[in-house]
Coordinates of C-alpha atoms in Angstrom, one line a residue:
Chain A
M1 CA -24.6 13.4 -150.6
K2 CA -26.9 11.9 -148.0
T3 CA -26.6 8.6 -146.2
L4 CA -29.3 6.5 -144.6
I5 CA -28.0 4.0 -142.0
I6 CA -30.3 1.2 -141.1
A7 CA -30.0 0.8 -137.3
E8 CA -30.0 -2.5 -135.5
H9 CA -31.6 -2.9 -132.2
V10 CA -32.7 -5.7 -129.9
N11 CA -34.9 -5.5 -126.8
G12 CA -35.1 -1.7 -126.9
E13 CA -31.3 -1.3 -127.1
L14 CA -29.4 0.1 -130.0
K15 CA -26.7 -2.3 -131.0
A16 CA -23.1 -1.1 -130.6
D17 CA -22.3 -1.9 -134.2
T18 CA -24.7 0.8 -135.4
A19 CA -22.4 3.4 -133.9
K20 CA -19.6 1.8 -135.9
A21 CA -21.6 2.2 -139.1
I22 CA -22.3 5.8 -138.2
A23 CA -18.6 6.6 -137.7
A24 CA -17.7 4.8 -141.0
A25 CA -20.3 6.8 -142.9
Q26 CA -19.1 10.2 -141.9
P27 CA -17.1 10.8 -145.1
L28 CA -20.3 10.1 -147.1
G29 CA -21.9 13.4 -146.1
E30 CA -25.1 14.1 -144.1
C31 CA -26.0 11.0 -142.0
H32 CA -29.5 9.9 -141.2
V33 CA -30.3 6.8 -139.2
L34 CA -33.5 4.8 -139.7
V35 CA -34.9 3.0 -136.6
A36 CA -37.7 0.6 -137.6
G37 CA -39.8 -1.6 -135.3
A38 CA -43.0 -1.8 -133.4
N39 CA -42.0 0.5 -130.6
V40 CA -38.8 2.4 -131.2
S41 CA -38.9 5.7 -129.4
E42 CA -36.3 4.6 -126.8
V43 CA -33.9 3.3 -129.5
A44 CA -34.4 6.4 -131.6
S45 CA -33.3 8.6 -128.7
Q46 CA -30.2 6.4 -128.2
A47 CA -29.4 6.9 -132.0
A48 CA -30.0 10.6 -131.8
A49 CA -27.4 10.9 -129.0
I50 CA -24.6 9.6 -131.3
S51 CA -22.2 12.1 -132.6
G52 CA -22.4 12.7 -136.4
V53 CA -26.1 11.8 -136.8
S54 CA -28.1 14.7 -138.2
K55 CA -31.5 13.1 -138.2
V56 CA -33.1 10.0 -136.9
L57 CA -36.1 8.6 -138.8
T58 CA -38.5 6.3 -137.0
L59 CA -40.6 3.8 -138.9
E60 CA -43.2 2.3 -136.6
D61 CA -45.8 -0.3 -137.2
S62 CA -47.1 -3.4 -135.4
Q63 CA -46.1 -5.4 -138.5
L64 CA -42.4 -4.5 -137.8
E65 CA -42.4 -6.1 -134.4
H66 CA -40.0 -8.9 -135.3
Q67 CA -38.2 -6.8 -138.0
L68 CA -38.8 -9.4 -140.7
V69 CA -37.4 -8.2 -144.0
E70 CA -40.5 -8.6 -146.1
A71 CA -42.4 -6.1 -143.9
L72 CA -39.5 -3.7 -143.9
T73 CA -38.3 -3.7 -147.6
D74 CA -41.0 -1.6 -149.3
S75 CA -40.8 1.2 -146.7
I76 CA -37.0 1.3 -147.0
V77 CA -37.1 1.2 -150.8
A78 CA -39.6 4.2 -150.8
L79 CA -37.4 6.1 -148.4
G80 CA -34.1 5.1 -150.1
Q81 CA -34.7 7.0 -153.3
G82 CA -33.9 10.2 -151.5
Y83 CA -30.4 9.1 -150.5
T84 CA -27.1 8.6 -152.3
H85 CA -26.0 5.8 -149.9
L86 CA -27.9 3.1 -148.0
V87 CA -25.8 1.5 -145.3
G88 CA -26.4 -1.6 -143.3
L89 CA -24.2 -3.9 -141.3
A90 CA -22.9 -7.3 -142.5
S91 CA -24.9 -8.9 -139.7
S92 CA -27.5 -11.6 -140.1
F93 CA -30.1 -8.8 -140.2
G94 CA -28.2 -6.6 -142.6
K95 CA -27.3 -9.4 -144.9
D96 CA -30.9 -10.5 -145.1
L97 CA -32.3 -7.1 -145.7
M98 CA -30.0 -5.0 -147.8
P99 CA -29.8 -7.1 -151.0
R100 CA -33.6 -7.2 -151.1
V101 CA -33.7 -3.4 -150.9
A102 CA -30.9 -3.1 -153.5
A103 CA -32.6 -5.4 -156.0
L104 CA -35.8 -3.3 -155.9
L105 CA -33.8 -0.1 -156.4
D106 CA -32.2 -1.9 -159.4
V107 CA -28.7 -1.3 -158.0
A108 CA -25.9 -3.6 -157.0
Q109 CA -24.6 -4.0 -153.4
V110 CA -21.1 -4.1 -152.1
S111 CA -21.0 -6.6 -149.3
D112 CA -18.9 -6.6 -146.2
V113 CA -17.1 -3.4 -146.8
I114 CA -13.9 -2.9 -144.7
S115 CA -12.8 0.4 -146.1
I116 CA -14.6 3.4 -147.7
E117 CA -12.1 4.9 -150.0
S118 CA -14.4 7.6 -151.5
D119 CA -18.1 8.2 -152.0
D120 CA -18.1 5.5 -154.8
T121 CA -15.1 3.3 -154.1
F122 CA -15.1 0.6 -151.5
V123 CA -12.9 -2.3 -150.4
H124 CA -14.2 -5.7 -149.4
P125 CA -12.7 -9.1 -148.9
I126 CA -13.4 -12.0 -151.4
Y127 CA -12.3 -15.6 -151.4
A128 CA -12.5 -16.0 -147.6
G129 CA -10.4 -12.9 -147.1
N130 CA -7.6 -14.2 -149.3
A131 CA -8.0 -11.2 -151.6
L132 CA -9.2 -7.6 -151.1
E133 CA -11.3 -6.2 -154.0
T134 CA -11.6 -2.5 -154.5
V135 CA -14.7 -1.7 -156.5
K136 CA -16.1 1.5 -157.9
S137 CA -19.9 1.6 -157.8
L138 CA -21.5 3.0 -161.0
D139 CA -25.0 3.1 -159.5
D140 CA -26.8 6.3 -158.5
I141 CA -27.6 4.8 -155.1
K142 CA -24.8 2.9 -153.4
V143 CA -26.0 0.1 -151.2
L144 CA -23.4 -1.2 -148.7
T145 CA -23.1 -3.6 -145.8
L146 CA -20.2 -2.9 -143.5
R147 CA -18.0 -5.3 -141.6
A148 CA -18.4 -3.9 -138.1
S149 CA -15.0 -5.2 -136.8
A150 CA -13.2 -3.0 -139.4
F151 CA -14.5 0.3 -137.9
D152 CA -14.4 2.1 -134.6
A153 CA -17.6 3.3 -133.0
A154 CA -18.8 6.9 -133.1
A155 CA -18.8 8.7 -129.8
K156 CA -21.9 9.9 -127.9
G157 CA -22.6 13.6 -127.8
G158 CA -25.1 14.1 -130.6
S159 CA -28.5 15.6 -130.4
A160 CA -30.2 14.8 -133.7
E161 CA -33.8 15.6 -134.4
I162 CA -36.2 12.7 -134.6
E163 CA -38.8 12.5 -137.3
A164 CA -41.4 9.8 -138.0
V165 CA -41.7 8.4 -141.5
S166 CA -44.7 6.5 -142.9
F167 CA -44.9 2.8 -143.2
V168 CA -45.6 1.3 -146.6
T169 CA -47.8 -1.8 -146.5
P170 CA -45.6 -4.7 -147.7
S171 CA -46.5 -6.6 -150.8
V172 CA -45.6 -10.0 -149.3
T173 CA -45.2 -11.1 -145.7
S174 CA -43.8 -13.9 -143.7
Q175 CA -44.7 -14.9 -140.2
Y176 CA -42.6 -14.9 -137.1
V177 CA -43.0 -18.2 -135.1
G178 CA -40.3 -17.9 -132.4
E179 CA -36.7 -17.7 -131.6
Q180 CA -34.1 -19.3 -129.5
V181 CA -31.5 -17.0 -128.1
S182 CA -28.5 -18.3 -126.3
E183 CA -28.2 -16.7 -122.9
S184 CA -24.7 -15.7 -121.9
E185 CA -23.2 -13.3 -119.4
R186 CA -20.1 -13.0 -121.5
P187 CA -19.5 -10.1 -123.9
E188 CA -20.8 -10.4 -127.4
L189 CA -18.5 -12.3 -129.7
G190 CA -18.3 -9.5 -132.3
N191 CA -17.4 -6.8 -129.8
A192 CA -15.3 -8.6 -127.2
A193 CA -11.7 -7.4 -126.6
V194 CA -10.6 -11.0 -126.0
V195 CA -11.9 -14.1 -127.7
V196 CA -10.9 -17.6 -126.7
S197 CA -11.9 -20.2 -129.3
G198 CA -11.9 -23.9 -129.2
G199 CA -11.8 -26.5 -132.0
R200 CA -12.1 -30.2 -132.6
G201 CA -9.2 -30.8 -130.2
L202 CA -11.4 -30.1 -127.2
G203 CA -13.0 -33.5 -127.9
S204 CA -16.3 -32.9 -126.1
A205 CA -18.9 -30.3 -125.0
D206 CA -17.9 -30.9 -121.4
N207 CA -14.3 -30.2 -122.1
F208 CA -15.3 -26.8 -123.5
A209 CA -15.5 -25.7 -119.8
I210 CA -11.7 -25.1 -119.8
I211 CA -12.2 -22.7 -122.7
E212 CA -15.0 -20.9 -120.9
A213 CA -13.0 -20.7 -117.7
L214 CA -10.1 -19.1 -119.6
A215 CA -12.5 -16.7 -121.4
D216 CA -14.1 -15.7 -118.1
K217 CA -10.7 -15.1 -116.5
L218 CA -9.9 -12.7 -119.3
G219 CA -13.4 -11.1 -119.5
G220 CA -13.6 -12.4 -123.0
A221 CA -16.1 -14.2 -125.3
V222 CA -16.0 -17.8 -126.3
G223 CA -15.7 -18.7 -130.0
A224 CA -15.4 -22.0 -131.9
S225 CA -14.3 -23.5 -135.2
R226 CA -16.8 -25.2 -137.5
A227 CA -15.7 -28.6 -136.4
A228 CA -16.5 -27.8 -132.8
V229 CA -19.9 -26.6 -133.7
D230 CA -20.7 -29.5 -136.0
A231 CA -19.6 -31.9 -133.3
G232 CA -22.2 -30.2 -131.0
F233 CA -19.6 -28.9 -128.5
V234 CA -21.1 -25.3 -128.6
A235 CA -24.0 -23.5 -130.3
N236 CA -23.6 -22.4 -133.9
E237 CA -23.8 -18.7 -133.2
L238 CA -20.3 -19.0 -131.7
Q239 CA -18.7 -20.1 -134.9
V240 CA -15.9 -17.8 -136.1
G241 CA -15.0 -17.9 -139.8
Q242 CA -16.0 -17.1 -143.4
T243 CA -19.6 -18.2 -142.8
G244 CA -19.8 -17.4 -139.1
K245 CA -18.8 -14.4 -137.1
I246 CA -15.9 -12.1 -138.2
V247 CA -14.0 -10.9 -135.2
A248 CA -11.0 -8.6 -134.7
P249 CA -10.3 -8.5 -130.9
E250 CA -7.2 -7.3 -129.2
L251 CA -6.4 -10.9 -128.2
Y252 CA -7.5 -14.1 -130.0
I253 CA -6.6 -17.4 -128.4
A254 CA -7.0 -20.4 -130.7
V255 CA -7.1 -23.7 -128.8
G256 CA -7.1 -27.1 -130.4
L257 CA -8.1 -25.8 -133.8
S258 CA -6.0 -26.3 -136.9
G259 CA -6.6 -23.0 -138.7
A260 CA -8.4 -23.9 -141.9
I261 CA -8.7 -21.1 -144.5
Q262 CA -12.4 -20.7 -143.6
H263 CA -11.6 -20.2 -139.9
L264 CA -8.7 -17.8 -140.6
A265 CA -11.2 -15.6 -142.6
G266 CA -13.0 -14.8 -139.4
M267 CA -10.1 -13.9 -137.1
K268 CA -6.9 -13.1 -138.9
D269 CA -7.4 -9.3 -138.3
S270 CA -7.1 -9.8 -134.6
K271 CA -4.4 -7.7 -133.0
V272 CA -2.6 -10.5 -131.2
I273 CA -3.2 -14.1 -132.0
V274 CA -2.1 -17.0 -129.7
A275 CA -2.3 -20.6 -130.8
I276 CA -2.1 -23.6 -128.5
N277 CA -1.9 -26.9 -130.4
K278 CA -0.1 -30.1 -130.1
D279 CA 0.5 -30.4 -133.8
P280 CA 3.5 -28.2 -134.7
E281 CA 2.4 -28.3 -138.4
A282 CA -1.0 -26.8 -137.8
P283 CA -1.6 -23.9 -140.2
I284 CA -2.8 -21.8 -137.2
F285 CA 0.8 -21.3 -136.2
Q286 CA 1.5 -19.4 -139.5
V287 CA -0.8 -16.6 -138.4
A288 CA -0.1 -16.7 -134.6
D289 CA 2.0 -14.1 -132.9
Y290 CA 2.7 -16.5 -130.1
G291 CA 2.5 -20.2 -130.6
L292 CA 2.7 -22.9 -127.9
E293 CA 3.1 -26.5 -129.0
A294 CA 1.4 -28.3 -126.1
D295 CA -1.4 -30.5 -125.0
L296 CA -4.3 -28.1 -124.5
F297 CA -5.6 -30.1 -121.5
D298 CA -2.4 -29.2 -119.6
A299 CA -1.7 -25.8 -121.1
V300 CA -5.2 -24.1 -120.9
P301 CA -5.8 -24.8 -117.2
E302 CA -2.3 -23.8 -116.4
L303 CA -2.7 -20.5 -118.3
T304 CA -6.0 -19.8 -116.5
K305 CA -4.3 -20.4 -113.2
L306 CA -1.3 -18.2 -114.0
L307 CA -3.6 -15.3 -114.9
N308 CA -4.7 -15.2 -111.2
Chain B
M1 CA -44.2 -29.5 -156.2
K2 CA -41.2 -28.4 -158.3
V3 CA -38.0 -27.2 -156.7
L4 CA -35.5 -25.0 -158.5
V5 CA -31.9 -25.1 -157.2
P6 CA -29.3 -22.6 -158.6
V7 CA -25.8 -23.9 -158.3
K8 CA -22.4 -22.2 -158.9
R9 CA -19.1 -23.4 -160.2
V10 CA -16.4 -22.1 -157.9
V11 CA -12.7 -22.7 -157.0
D12 CA -12.6 -25.7 -154.6
A13 CA -13.0 -24.7 -151.0
N14 CA -9.7 -26.2 -150.0
V15 CA -7.6 -24.3 -152.6
K16 CA -5.8 -21.2 -151.3
V17 CA -6.1 -18.7 -154.2
R18 CA -3.5 -16.2 -155.3
V19 CA -3.9 -12.7 -156.7
N20 CA -2.7 -12.1 -160.3
A21 CA 0.6 -10.2 -160.5
D22 CA -1.2 -7.2 -162.2
E23 CA -3.7 -7.1 -159.3
S24 CA -6.6 -7.3 -161.8
A25 CA -8.2 -10.4 -160.4
V26 CA -7.8 -13.7 -158.5
D27 CA -5.9 -16.2 -160.6
T28 CA -8.3 -19.1 -161.2
A29 CA -6.5 -20.7 -164.1
N30 CA -5.8 -24.4 -163.7
L31 CA -7.3 -24.5 -160.2
K32 CA -9.6 -27.4 -159.1
M33 CA -13.2 -26.3 -159.5
A34 CA -16.2 -27.6 -157.7
I35 CA -19.8 -27.0 -156.9
N36 CA -20.1 -24.2 -154.3
P37 CA -20.5 -26.0 -150.8
F38 CA -23.7 -24.1 -149.9
C39 CA -25.2 -25.0 -153.3
E40 CA -24.4 -28.6 -152.6
I41 CA -26.4 -28.3 -149.4
A42 CA -29.3 -26.8 -151.4
V43 CA -29.3 -29.7 -153.9
E44 CA -29.2 -32.2 -151.0
E45 CA -32.2 -30.5 -149.4
A46 CA -34.2 -30.5 -152.6
V47 CA -33.4 -34.2 -153.2
R48 CA -34.4 -35.0 -149.7
L49 CA -37.8 -33.3 -150.3
K50 CA -38.2 -35.4 -153.4
E51 CA -37.3 -38.6 -151.5
A52 CA -39.9 -37.6 -148.9
G53 CA -42.5 -37.4 -151.6
V54 CA -42.9 -33.6 -151.1
A55 CA -41.2 -32.5 -154.3
D56 CA -41.9 -34.3 -157.6
E57 CA -39.2 -32.6 -159.7
V58 CA -35.8 -31.0 -158.8
V59 CA -34.4 -28.7 -161.5
V60 CA -30.8 -27.3 -161.2
V61 CA -29.7 -24.2 -163.0
S62 CA -26.3 -22.6 -163.4
I63 CA -25.2 -19.4 -165.0
G64 CA -21.7 -19.3 -166.3
S65 CA -19.3 -20.7 -168.9
K66 CA -19.8 -24.0 -170.7
N67 CA -17.7 -25.7 -168.0
S68 CA -20.5 -25.1 -165.5
Q69 CA -22.1 -28.2 -167.1
E70 CA -19.8 -30.3 -164.9
Q71 CA -21.4 -28.8 -161.8
L72 CA -24.9 -29.4 -163.2
R73 CA -24.0 -33.0 -163.9
T74 CA -22.7 -33.3 -160.3
A75 CA -26.0 -32.0 -159.0
M76 CA -27.9 -34.5 -161.2
A77 CA -25.7 -37.3 -159.9
L78 CA -26.8 -36.3 -156.5
G79 CA -30.4 -36.7 -157.5
A80 CA -31.6 -33.6 -159.4
D81 CA -33.8 -34.5 -162.4
R82 CA -32.6 -32.1 -165.0
G83 CA -30.4 -29.2 -165.6
I84 CA -30.5 -25.8 -167.3
L85 CA -27.3 -23.9 -168.2
V86 CA -27.5 -20.2 -168.9
E87 CA -24.3 -19.9 -170.9
T88 CA -22.3 -16.8 -170.6
D89 CA -18.6 -15.9 -170.5
E90 CA -19.3 -12.5 -168.8
S91 CA -18.6 -12.0 -165.2
L92 CA -22.0 -11.1 -163.8
S93 CA -23.1 -9.2 -160.6
P94 CA -25.4 -11.0 -158.2
L95 CA -28.2 -8.6 -159.4
T96 CA -27.9 -9.8 -163.0
I97 CA -27.7 -13.4 -161.8
A98 CA -30.9 -12.8 -159.8
K99 CA -32.6 -11.3 -162.9
A100 CA -31.6 -14.4 -164.9
L101 CA -32.8 -16.7 -162.3
K102 CA -36.1 -14.9 -162.1
A103 CA -36.4 -15.3 -165.9
V104 CA -35.7 -19.0 -165.6
N105 CA -38.2 -19.4 -162.8
D106 CA -40.9 -17.4 -164.7
K107 CA -40.8 -20.4 -167.1
E108 CA -40.3 -23.1 -164.6
Q109 CA -42.8 -21.8 -162.0
A110 CA -41.1 -23.6 -159.1
Q111 CA -42.9 -23.6 -155.8
L112 CA -39.6 -23.4 -153.9
V113 CA -36.2 -22.0 -154.9
I114 CA -33.4 -23.2 -152.7
L115 CA -30.0 -21.5 -153.0
G116 CA -26.8 -21.5 -151.0
K117 CA -26.5 -18.5 -148.7
Q118 CA -23.3 -17.4 -150.3
S119 CA -20.7 -18.5 -152.8
I120 CA -17.2 -18.9 -151.4
D121 CA -15.6 -16.9 -154.1
G122 CA -17.4 -13.6 -154.2
D123 CA -18.7 -14.0 -150.6
N124 CA -21.5 -11.7 -151.5
N125 CA -24.5 -13.3 -149.9
Q126 CA -27.0 -11.4 -152.1
T127 CA -28.4 -13.6 -154.9
G128 CA -31.2 -15.4 -153.0
Q129 CA -32.5 -12.2 -151.4
M130 CA -32.4 -10.3 -154.7
L131 CA -34.2 -13.1 -156.5
A132 CA -36.9 -13.1 -153.8
A133 CA -37.3 -9.3 -154.1
L134 CA -37.5 -9.3 -157.9
A135 CA -40.0 -12.2 -157.9
G136 CA -42.1 -10.6 -155.1
L137 CA -41.6 -13.7 -152.9
A138 CA -40.9 -14.1 -149.2
Q139 CA -37.4 -15.2 -148.2
A140 CA -35.9 -17.4 -145.5
T141 CA -32.1 -16.9 -145.5
F142 CA -29.5 -18.9 -143.6
A143 CA -31.8 -21.9 -143.1
S144 CA -30.8 -24.7 -140.8
K145 CA -34.2 -26.5 -140.9
L146 CA -36.9 -26.6 -143.5
E147 CA -40.4 -28.1 -143.3
V148 CA -43.0 -28.0 -146.0
N149 CA -46.6 -28.0 -144.8
G150 CA -49.0 -27.8 -147.7
D151 CA -48.9 -24.3 -149.1
S152 CA -46.4 -22.9 -146.6
I153 CA -43.0 -23.7 -145.2
T154 CA -41.6 -23.3 -141.8
V155 CA -37.9 -22.5 -141.7
T156 CA -35.4 -22.2 -138.8
R157 CA -32.8 -19.6 -139.6
E158 CA -29.4 -19.1 -138.1
V159 CA -29.2 -15.5 -136.8
D160 CA -26.5 -13.6 -134.8
L161 CA -28.0 -14.3 -131.4
G162 CA -29.2 -17.8 -132.0
S163 CA -32.0 -19.1 -134.2
Q164 CA -35.3 -17.8 -135.4
T165 CA -38.3 -19.7 -136.9
V166 CA -40.5 -18.2 -139.5
T167 CA -43.4 -19.4 -141.7
L168 CA -43.5 -18.3 -145.4
P169 CA -46.3 -18.7 -148.0
L170 CA -45.3 -20.7 -151.1
P171 CA -43.8 -20.0 -153.5
A172 CA -40.8 -18.9 -151.6
V173 CA -37.0 -18.5 -151.7
V174 CA -34.8 -20.2 -149.1
T175 CA -31.0 -19.9 -148.7
T176 CA -29.1 -22.7 -147.0
D177 CA -26.7 -22.4 -144.1
L178 CA -24.1 -25.1 -143.3
R179 CA -26.2 -26.9 -140.8
L180 CA -29.2 -27.6 -142.9
N181 CA -27.9 -31.0 -143.9
E182 CA -24.9 -33.1 -144.7
P183 CA -24.7 -33.5 -148.5
R184 CA -24.3 -37.1 -149.8
Y185 CA -21.5 -38.3 -152.1
A186 CA -22.4 -39.1 -155.7
K187 CA -22.2 -42.8 -156.4
L188 CA -20.6 -44.1 -159.6
P189 CA -23.8 -45.6 -161.1
N190 CA -25.5 -42.2 -160.4
I191 CA -22.7 -40.3 -162.0
M192 CA -23.2 -42.5 -165.1
K193 CA -27.0 -42.1 -165.0
A194 CA -26.6 -38.3 -164.7
K195 CA -24.9 -38.2 -168.1
R196 CA -28.2 -39.2 -169.7
K197 CA -30.4 -36.7 -167.8
P198 CA -31.6 -33.7 -169.8
L199 CA -29.5 -30.6 -169.8
D200 CA -30.9 -27.6 -171.7
T201 CA -28.7 -24.7 -172.6
T202 CA -30.0 -21.1 -173.0
T203 CA -28.6 -17.6 -173.0
L204 CA -29.2 -14.3 -171.3
D205 CA -30.5 -13.0 -174.6
E206 CA -33.0 -15.7 -174.9
L207 CA -34.1 -15.0 -171.4
G208 CA -34.4 -11.3 -172.2
V209 CA -31.9 -10.3 -169.5
A210 CA -29.7 -7.4 -170.3
I211 CA -26.2 -7.2 -168.7
K212 CA -25.8 -3.9 -166.9
Q213 CA -22.5 -2.9 -165.5
H214 CA -23.0 -1.8 -161.9
Q215 CA -19.5 -2.0 -160.6
Q216 CA -16.0 -1.6 -161.9
V217 CA -13.2 -3.6 -160.3
I218 CA -10.3 -1.1 -159.6
S219 CA -7.9 -3.7 -158.1
V220 CA -7.7 -7.1 -156.4
K221 CA -4.9 -7.2 -153.9
A222 CA -3.5 -9.8 -151.5
P223 CA -4.3 -8.9 -147.9
G224 CA -1.4 -7.6 -145.7
Q225 CA 0.7 -10.4 -144.3
R226 CA 1.0 -10.7 -140.6
Q227 CA 4.5 -10.5 -139.2
A228 CA 6.0 -13.8 -138.4
G229 CA 5.3 -14.9 -134.9
I230 CA 7.4 -16.8 -132.4
M231 CA 7.0 -20.1 -130.6
V232 CA 7.1 -20.0 -126.8
E233 CA 8.4 -22.9 -124.7
S234 CA 6.0 -22.7 -121.8
V235 CA 2.8 -21.3 -120.5
S236 CA 4.6 -19.0 -118.2
E237 CA 6.7 -17.6 -121.1
L238 CA 3.4 -17.1 -123.0
V239 CA 1.9 -15.1 -120.0
E240 CA 5.1 -13.1 -119.7
K241 CA 5.0 -12.2 -123.4
L242 CA 1.3 -11.3 -123.4
R243 CA 1.8 -9.1 -120.4
N244 CA 5.0 -7.3 -121.1
E245 CA 5.6 -7.6 -124.8
A246 CA 2.1 -7.5 -126.5
K247 CA 0.6 -5.8 -123.4
V248 CA -2.8 -7.4 -124.1
I249 CA -3.4 -8.7 -120.6
A250 CA -3.1 -7.0 -117.3

């Protein structure tokens, strides 16, 4: 058995979630990591230094500068035939790429895996996390995307060899135009130990400042419900839920959000959940370890102050 | 230009599902069914392209049981011109669905295929990407903005760190994110009119698509329940509990 993990990186930095995929894939045998991009030597050395990696493959070409899937797919499909498992993350990049690869290998994919039971049996949530499905893959090559929040990261201390692999000219291409990245000093939502999320109850974008102040006090990330994003209070990459980010921090503080099924899907595996809401019937109280029925405009600033 | 929109019949988004006692599947008997919310956004986008004079025909297709006709009629009430039902009672993997959609599109030759980014039952988020791969087309997943300019499209995509804009040659495959648009409601006269719009039925056999079993479901279980929490009376009590009982803050 041999696994190929598709690494994720941005601005010359290997993403922390790739180390989680590497740890998760250890039971699947020999572990290779593919680093693809226009200039990846720096990222490749970071990947090589992770414990459990036996080889890092670099795929470099100017066409891979923006890591668009059309440019990547054919190379990964060619490479993938030598592996029993192809593993990506259930991130926007992995979700975009892996099904495209799986289809060309004529194999199914198991999405958003939260547990690897054996080399062919995997658990993943369905119906917004209201059921956990265990499936046995019958395909020769197993293509998986992993839910990063369900796994711990592999430690450093590896010294894998680095080997270049050849680029396959893509059969179809799309063109990168540009991107808008939210600048934030706060920890990344998916990896933060503390997440403070606000919902419709905040009432306006300006009022979100009290959520940000509490998050900053706790060194945490800011999240939001769909309603808060739709209302324009915060940017959509902060949405937590079935169709946004899935998080599982040590502490999740839900403020002024009711706790719809779709929101719970993104945070109910948090270790400790706190809910602050003035509606005692809000469904969020059913999953909260600590609930406080209060007006958030009084309670949140008071909480921030008491944490001094 | 012709736009093809695949739609799926799923359990209504507001229904909390339960797992069968024998842990074989989710119990969907007698539950309210609806068109998958992301598919609704896809239909809305296609209809808007038609209203803007960019598209001249919007075709909706669904793969599933006879009952999926209801969702095709809903899509036609929202403005789609005609429907195709690929009737099957089998439970199909996204790969087989993608193969069936490719076979439908080989006949229809749509310039643009718009799908939802995921269905809220399987939560797979695979079909659009697989269709694009099999058809040899470029893909723009998780679209929040779509512009057609002649023989290409410019799409803004929701990605983890923000948004990304890409240009794709047509024909192409696009999958919709929540913020692409706000779907309209079907008006009663349109619901009546939709009943008279053409709806063709075909089968996987007729399309030449073989069903291959890729996965075997071992079990479907309810997730672990969280222990019941407590209500605190004050912010200071909350801080005390978080500090000394849960030990999650310093």
